[in-house]
Coordinates of C-alpha atoms in Angstrom, one line a residue:
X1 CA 17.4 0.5 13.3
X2 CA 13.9 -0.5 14.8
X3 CA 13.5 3.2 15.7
X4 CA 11.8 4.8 12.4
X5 CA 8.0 5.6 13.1
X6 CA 5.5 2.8 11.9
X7 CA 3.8 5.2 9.8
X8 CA 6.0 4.8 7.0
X9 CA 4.3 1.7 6.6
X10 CA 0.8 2.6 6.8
X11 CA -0.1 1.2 3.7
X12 CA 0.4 -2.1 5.2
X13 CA -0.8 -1.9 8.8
X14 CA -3.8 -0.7 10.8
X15 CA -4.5 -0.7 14.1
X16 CA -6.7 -1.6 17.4
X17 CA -6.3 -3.8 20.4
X18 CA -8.2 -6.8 21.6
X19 CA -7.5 -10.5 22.8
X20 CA -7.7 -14.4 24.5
X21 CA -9.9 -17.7 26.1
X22 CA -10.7 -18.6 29.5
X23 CA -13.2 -21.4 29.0
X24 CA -12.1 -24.7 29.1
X25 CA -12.1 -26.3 25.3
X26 CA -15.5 -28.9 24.8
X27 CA -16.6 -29.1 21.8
X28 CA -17.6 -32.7 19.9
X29 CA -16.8 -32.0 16.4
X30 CA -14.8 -34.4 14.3
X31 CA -14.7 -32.1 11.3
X32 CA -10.6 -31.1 10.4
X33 CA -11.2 -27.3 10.2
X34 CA -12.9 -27.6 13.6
X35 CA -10.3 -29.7 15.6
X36 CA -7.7 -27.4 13.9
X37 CA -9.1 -24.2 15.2
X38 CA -9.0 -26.3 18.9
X39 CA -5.4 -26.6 18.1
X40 CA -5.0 -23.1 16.9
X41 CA -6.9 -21.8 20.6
X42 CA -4.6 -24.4 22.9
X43 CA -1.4 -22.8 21.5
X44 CA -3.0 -18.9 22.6
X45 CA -1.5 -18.6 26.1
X46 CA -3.0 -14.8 26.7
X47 CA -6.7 -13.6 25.7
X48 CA -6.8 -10.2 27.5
X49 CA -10.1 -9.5 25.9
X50 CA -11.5 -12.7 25.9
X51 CA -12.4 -12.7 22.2
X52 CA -11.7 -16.9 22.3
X53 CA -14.4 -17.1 25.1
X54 CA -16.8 -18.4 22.6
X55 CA -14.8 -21.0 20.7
X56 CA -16.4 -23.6 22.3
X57 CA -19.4 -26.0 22.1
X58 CA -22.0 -23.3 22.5
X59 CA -21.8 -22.1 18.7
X60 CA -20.8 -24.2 15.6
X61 CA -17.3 -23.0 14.8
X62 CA -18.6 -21.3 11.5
X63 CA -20.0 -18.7 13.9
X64 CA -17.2 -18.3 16.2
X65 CA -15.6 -14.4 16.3
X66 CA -12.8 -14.3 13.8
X67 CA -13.9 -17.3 11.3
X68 CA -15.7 -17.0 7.9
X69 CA -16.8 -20.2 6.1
X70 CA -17.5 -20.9 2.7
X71 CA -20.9 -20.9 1.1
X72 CA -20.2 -23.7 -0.8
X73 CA -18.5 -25.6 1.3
X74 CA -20.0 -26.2 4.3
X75 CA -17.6 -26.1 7.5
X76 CA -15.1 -25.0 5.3
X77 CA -13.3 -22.1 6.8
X78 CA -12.3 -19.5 4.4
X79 CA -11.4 -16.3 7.1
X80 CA -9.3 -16.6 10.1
X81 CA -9.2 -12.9 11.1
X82 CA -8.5 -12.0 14.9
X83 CA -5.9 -8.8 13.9
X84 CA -5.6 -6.7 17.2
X85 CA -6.7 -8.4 19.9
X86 CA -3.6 -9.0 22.1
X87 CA -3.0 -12.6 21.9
X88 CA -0.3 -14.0 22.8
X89 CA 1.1 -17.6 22.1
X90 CA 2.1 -20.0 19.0
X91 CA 0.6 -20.1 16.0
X92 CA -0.3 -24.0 15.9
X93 CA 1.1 -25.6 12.9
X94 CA -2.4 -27.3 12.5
X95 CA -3.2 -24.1 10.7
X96 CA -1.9 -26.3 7.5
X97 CA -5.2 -28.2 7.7
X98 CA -7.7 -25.4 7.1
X99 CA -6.8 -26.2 3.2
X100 CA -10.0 -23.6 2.0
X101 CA -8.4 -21.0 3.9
X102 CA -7.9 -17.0 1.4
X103 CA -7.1 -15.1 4.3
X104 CA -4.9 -15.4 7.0
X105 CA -5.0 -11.7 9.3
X106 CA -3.5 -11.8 13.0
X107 CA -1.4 -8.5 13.1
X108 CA -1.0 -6.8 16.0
X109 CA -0.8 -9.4 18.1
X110 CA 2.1 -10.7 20.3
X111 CA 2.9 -14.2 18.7
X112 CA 6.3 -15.6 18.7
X113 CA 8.0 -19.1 18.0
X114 CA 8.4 -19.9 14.5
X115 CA 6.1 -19.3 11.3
X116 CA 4.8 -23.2 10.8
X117 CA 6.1 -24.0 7.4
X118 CA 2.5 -26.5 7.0
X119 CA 1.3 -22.9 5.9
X120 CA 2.9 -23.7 2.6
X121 CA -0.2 -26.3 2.3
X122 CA -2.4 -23.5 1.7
X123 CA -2.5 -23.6 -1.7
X124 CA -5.8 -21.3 -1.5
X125 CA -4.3 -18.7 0.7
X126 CA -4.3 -15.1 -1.2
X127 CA -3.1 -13.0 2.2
X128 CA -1.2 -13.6 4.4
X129 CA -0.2 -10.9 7.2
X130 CA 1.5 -11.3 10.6
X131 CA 2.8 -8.1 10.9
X132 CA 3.1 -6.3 14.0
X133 CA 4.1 -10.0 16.4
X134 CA 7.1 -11.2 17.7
X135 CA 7.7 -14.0 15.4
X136 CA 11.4 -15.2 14.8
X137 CA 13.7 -17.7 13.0
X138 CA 13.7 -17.6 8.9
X139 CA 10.7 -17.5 6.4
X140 CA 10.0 -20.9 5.9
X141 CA 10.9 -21.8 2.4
X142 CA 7.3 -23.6 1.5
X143 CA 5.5 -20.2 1.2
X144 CA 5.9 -21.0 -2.1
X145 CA 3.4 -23.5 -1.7
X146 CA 1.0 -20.9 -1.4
X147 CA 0.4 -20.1 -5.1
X148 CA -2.2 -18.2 -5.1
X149 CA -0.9 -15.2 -2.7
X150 CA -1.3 -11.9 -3.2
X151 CA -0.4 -10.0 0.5
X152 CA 2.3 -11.1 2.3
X153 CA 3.1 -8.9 5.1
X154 CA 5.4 -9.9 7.8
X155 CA 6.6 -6.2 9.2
X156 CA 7.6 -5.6 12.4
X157 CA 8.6 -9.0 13.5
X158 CA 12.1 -10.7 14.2
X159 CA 12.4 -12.8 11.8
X160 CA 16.2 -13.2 10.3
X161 CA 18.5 -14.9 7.4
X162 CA 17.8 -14.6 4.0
X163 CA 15.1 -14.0 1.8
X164 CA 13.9 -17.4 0.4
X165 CA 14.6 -17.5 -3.4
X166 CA 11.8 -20.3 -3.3
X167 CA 9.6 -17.1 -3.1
X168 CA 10.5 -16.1 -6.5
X169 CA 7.8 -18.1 -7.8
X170 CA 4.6 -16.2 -6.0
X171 CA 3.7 -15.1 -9.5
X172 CA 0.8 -13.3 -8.0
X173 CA 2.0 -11.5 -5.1
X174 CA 1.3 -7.8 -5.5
X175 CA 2.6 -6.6 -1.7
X176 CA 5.9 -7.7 -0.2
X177 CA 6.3 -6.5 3.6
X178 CA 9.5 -7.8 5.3
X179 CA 10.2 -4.2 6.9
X180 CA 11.6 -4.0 10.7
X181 CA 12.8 -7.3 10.7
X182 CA 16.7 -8.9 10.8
X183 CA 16.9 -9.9 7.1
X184 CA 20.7 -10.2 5.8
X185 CA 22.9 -10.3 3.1
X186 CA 21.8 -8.8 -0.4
X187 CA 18.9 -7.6 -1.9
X188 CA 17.9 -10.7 -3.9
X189 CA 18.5 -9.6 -7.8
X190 CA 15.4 -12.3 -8.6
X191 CA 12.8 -9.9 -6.7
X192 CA 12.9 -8.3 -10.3
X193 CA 10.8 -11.1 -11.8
X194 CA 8.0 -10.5 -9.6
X195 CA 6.5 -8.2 -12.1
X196 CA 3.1 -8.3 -10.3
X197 CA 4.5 -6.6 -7.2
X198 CA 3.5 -2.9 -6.4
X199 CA 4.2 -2.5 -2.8
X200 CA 8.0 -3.0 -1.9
X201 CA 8.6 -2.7 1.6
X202 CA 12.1 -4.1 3.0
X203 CA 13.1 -1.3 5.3
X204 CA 15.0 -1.6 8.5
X205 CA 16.7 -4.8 8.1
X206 CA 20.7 -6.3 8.1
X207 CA 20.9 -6.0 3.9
X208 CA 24.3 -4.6 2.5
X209 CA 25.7 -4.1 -1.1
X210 CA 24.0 -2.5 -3.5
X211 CA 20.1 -1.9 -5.3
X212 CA 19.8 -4.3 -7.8
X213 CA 19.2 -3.0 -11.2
X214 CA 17.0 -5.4 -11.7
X215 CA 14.5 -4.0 -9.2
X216 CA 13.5 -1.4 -12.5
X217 CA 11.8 -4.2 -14.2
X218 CA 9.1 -4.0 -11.8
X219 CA 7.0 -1.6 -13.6
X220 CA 3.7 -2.2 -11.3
X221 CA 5.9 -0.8 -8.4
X222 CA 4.2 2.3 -6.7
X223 CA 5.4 2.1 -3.3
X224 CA 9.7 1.6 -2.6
X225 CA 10.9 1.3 0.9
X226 CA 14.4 0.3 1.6
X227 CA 15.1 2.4 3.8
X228 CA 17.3 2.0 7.0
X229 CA 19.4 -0.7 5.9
X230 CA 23.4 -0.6 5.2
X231 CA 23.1 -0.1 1.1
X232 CA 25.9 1.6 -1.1
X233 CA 26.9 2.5 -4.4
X234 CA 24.5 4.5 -6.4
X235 CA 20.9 4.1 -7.1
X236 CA 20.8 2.1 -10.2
X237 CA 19.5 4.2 -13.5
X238 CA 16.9 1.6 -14.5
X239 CA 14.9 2.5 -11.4
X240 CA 14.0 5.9 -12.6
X241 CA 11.9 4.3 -15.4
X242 CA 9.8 3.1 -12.4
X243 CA 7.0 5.6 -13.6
X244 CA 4.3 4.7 -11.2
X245 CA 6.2 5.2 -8.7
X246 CA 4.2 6.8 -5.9
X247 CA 6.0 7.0 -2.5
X248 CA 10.2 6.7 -2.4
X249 CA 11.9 5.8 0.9
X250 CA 15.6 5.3 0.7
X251 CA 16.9 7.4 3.3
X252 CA 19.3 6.0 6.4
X253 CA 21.5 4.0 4.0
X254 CA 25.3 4.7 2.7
X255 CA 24.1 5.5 -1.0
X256 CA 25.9 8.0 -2.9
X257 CA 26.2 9.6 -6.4
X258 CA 24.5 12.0 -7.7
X259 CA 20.0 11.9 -8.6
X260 CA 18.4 13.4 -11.8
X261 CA 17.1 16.5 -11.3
X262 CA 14.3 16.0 -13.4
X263 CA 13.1 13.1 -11.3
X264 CA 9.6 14.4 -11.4
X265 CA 9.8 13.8 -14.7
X266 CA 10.9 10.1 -14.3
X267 CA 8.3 9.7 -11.2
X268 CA 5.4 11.5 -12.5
X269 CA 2.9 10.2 -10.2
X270 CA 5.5 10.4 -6.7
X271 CA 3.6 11.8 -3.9
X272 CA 6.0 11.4 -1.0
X273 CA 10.4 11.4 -1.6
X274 CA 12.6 10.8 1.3
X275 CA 16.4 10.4 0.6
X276 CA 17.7 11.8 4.1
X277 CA 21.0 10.4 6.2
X278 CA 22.9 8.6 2.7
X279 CA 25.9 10.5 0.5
X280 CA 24.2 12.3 -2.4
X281 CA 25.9 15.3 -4.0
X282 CA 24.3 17.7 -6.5
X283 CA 20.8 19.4 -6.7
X284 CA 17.7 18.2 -6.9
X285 CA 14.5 20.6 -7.9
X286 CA 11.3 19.6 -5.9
X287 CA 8.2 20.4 -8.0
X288 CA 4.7 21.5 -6.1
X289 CA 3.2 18.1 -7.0
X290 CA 5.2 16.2 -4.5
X291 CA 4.0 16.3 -1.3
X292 CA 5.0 15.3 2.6
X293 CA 8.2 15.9 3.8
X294 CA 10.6 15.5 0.4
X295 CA 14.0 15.2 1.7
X296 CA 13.2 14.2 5.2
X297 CA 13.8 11.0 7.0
X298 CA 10.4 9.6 6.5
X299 CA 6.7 11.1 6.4
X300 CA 5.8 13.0 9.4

């Protein structure tokens, strides 16, 4: 299940490598984003390229690689940004006291343990994105907390269980990515609601039964991934009158029934179709418009 290339997600992830800290920890601040950012380095175990070198006493942590503080608030970090640099370790649950925090980016990195649930403190946060780590254990159900979110991407991890409803009420999340992960049971019916969303990305998990119909009230929704997963019954008609629609991924489940062969006309704007390894009977016309590989298991 973990197998399908990464590119179907490239919307969500990007890549380069980097890394950890070798000097010892001295520096004399009593300010709480600066002791939390200690806490954060202490739990990185592996710095390969030494990018926490510098997180020390010689630079005021506002200028340390990675961080971004407000210009309002002074020593007020806004950025915590080390994606692609190796590290390995914990995420320290201290991150809960950077409270000015928008933007929380360590993909491609090789945490593990559990997400902290103090992020749900982060009432400020607008991204989050972990993708690309090792974490495991269930989404803590506190993300709530963070109101004001707008990316939460969590592919490629091993995190399990089931999808928080408590997540039902990020009103402003626009990008959902819980692909390559151990998510089970159903596809929660309440992910209709979010009516801000337009990237949908749940492939390669545990889910069974059936696409909720209630996943055609999204009408922001331009990019549908559920791909790889053990789905069946038929693909409900109120997701045809998802007209912005731009990439469709679906393939490697049990779905069956028959699709509308006009579904260029229901998907004006698709760009990319792939329906591969499920049940489907009947024809289905391909106008010139859409592009990459159609009926394929995924782009190339």
């Amino acid at each position: 299940m973990k197998s399908f290339s990464l590119i179907s997600y490239a919307i969500f992830l990007t890549c380069i490598y980097s890394a950890r800290c070798s000097n010892p920890i001295s520096i004399t601040v009593n300010e709480t984003d600066g002791l939390a950012l200690i806490s954060f380095k202490e739990k990185v175990s592996q710095d390969p390229l030494g990018i926490l070198n510098s997180w020390n006493n010689s630079l005021q942590f506002c200028q340390w690689p990675g961080i971004q503080c407000s210009r309002r608030h002074q020593n007020r970090v806004t950025v915590l940004d080390l994606q692609s640099y190796g590290l390995k370790g914990f995420l320290s649950p201290h991150i809960g006291n950077l409270s000015f925090l928008r933007r929380i980016d360590l993909q491609n990195n090789s945490f593990h343990g559990e997400i902290p649930p103090e992020i749900g403190r982060l009432f400020r946060l607008r991204l989050l994105d972990l993708s690309n780590n090792s974490f495991h254990g269930q989404l803590p159900t506190n993300l709530s907390g963070c109101a004001d979110l707008r990316l939460l991407n969590l592919i490629d991890n091993k995190i399990g269980g089931r999808i928080p409803v408590e997540l039902g009420s990020l009103s402003k999340l626009t990008g959902l990515g819980l692909s390559i992960n151990y998510f089970t049971g159903s596809i929660p019916a309440w992910l209709g609601n979010m009516s801000s969303l337009t990237k949908l990305s749940i492939g390669s998990n545990l889910f069974r039964g059936s696409i909720p119909g209630s996943l055609g009230q999204i009408q922001r929704l331009e990019f549908f991934q559920l791909s790889e997963n053990n789905l069946t019954g038929i693909i409900p008609p109120s997701i045809f009158n998802l007209s912005a629609i731009d990439i469709f991924y679906i393939f490697g489940n049990k779905l069956e029934g028959s699709l509308p062969q006009n579904m260029g006309l229901a998907f004006p704007r698709l760009t990319r179709l792939a329906l591969a390894s499920n049940r489907f009977t009947g024809l289905l016309s391909r106008p010139n418009l859409w592009a990459g590989p159609a009926l394929g298991p995924g782009p190339a």
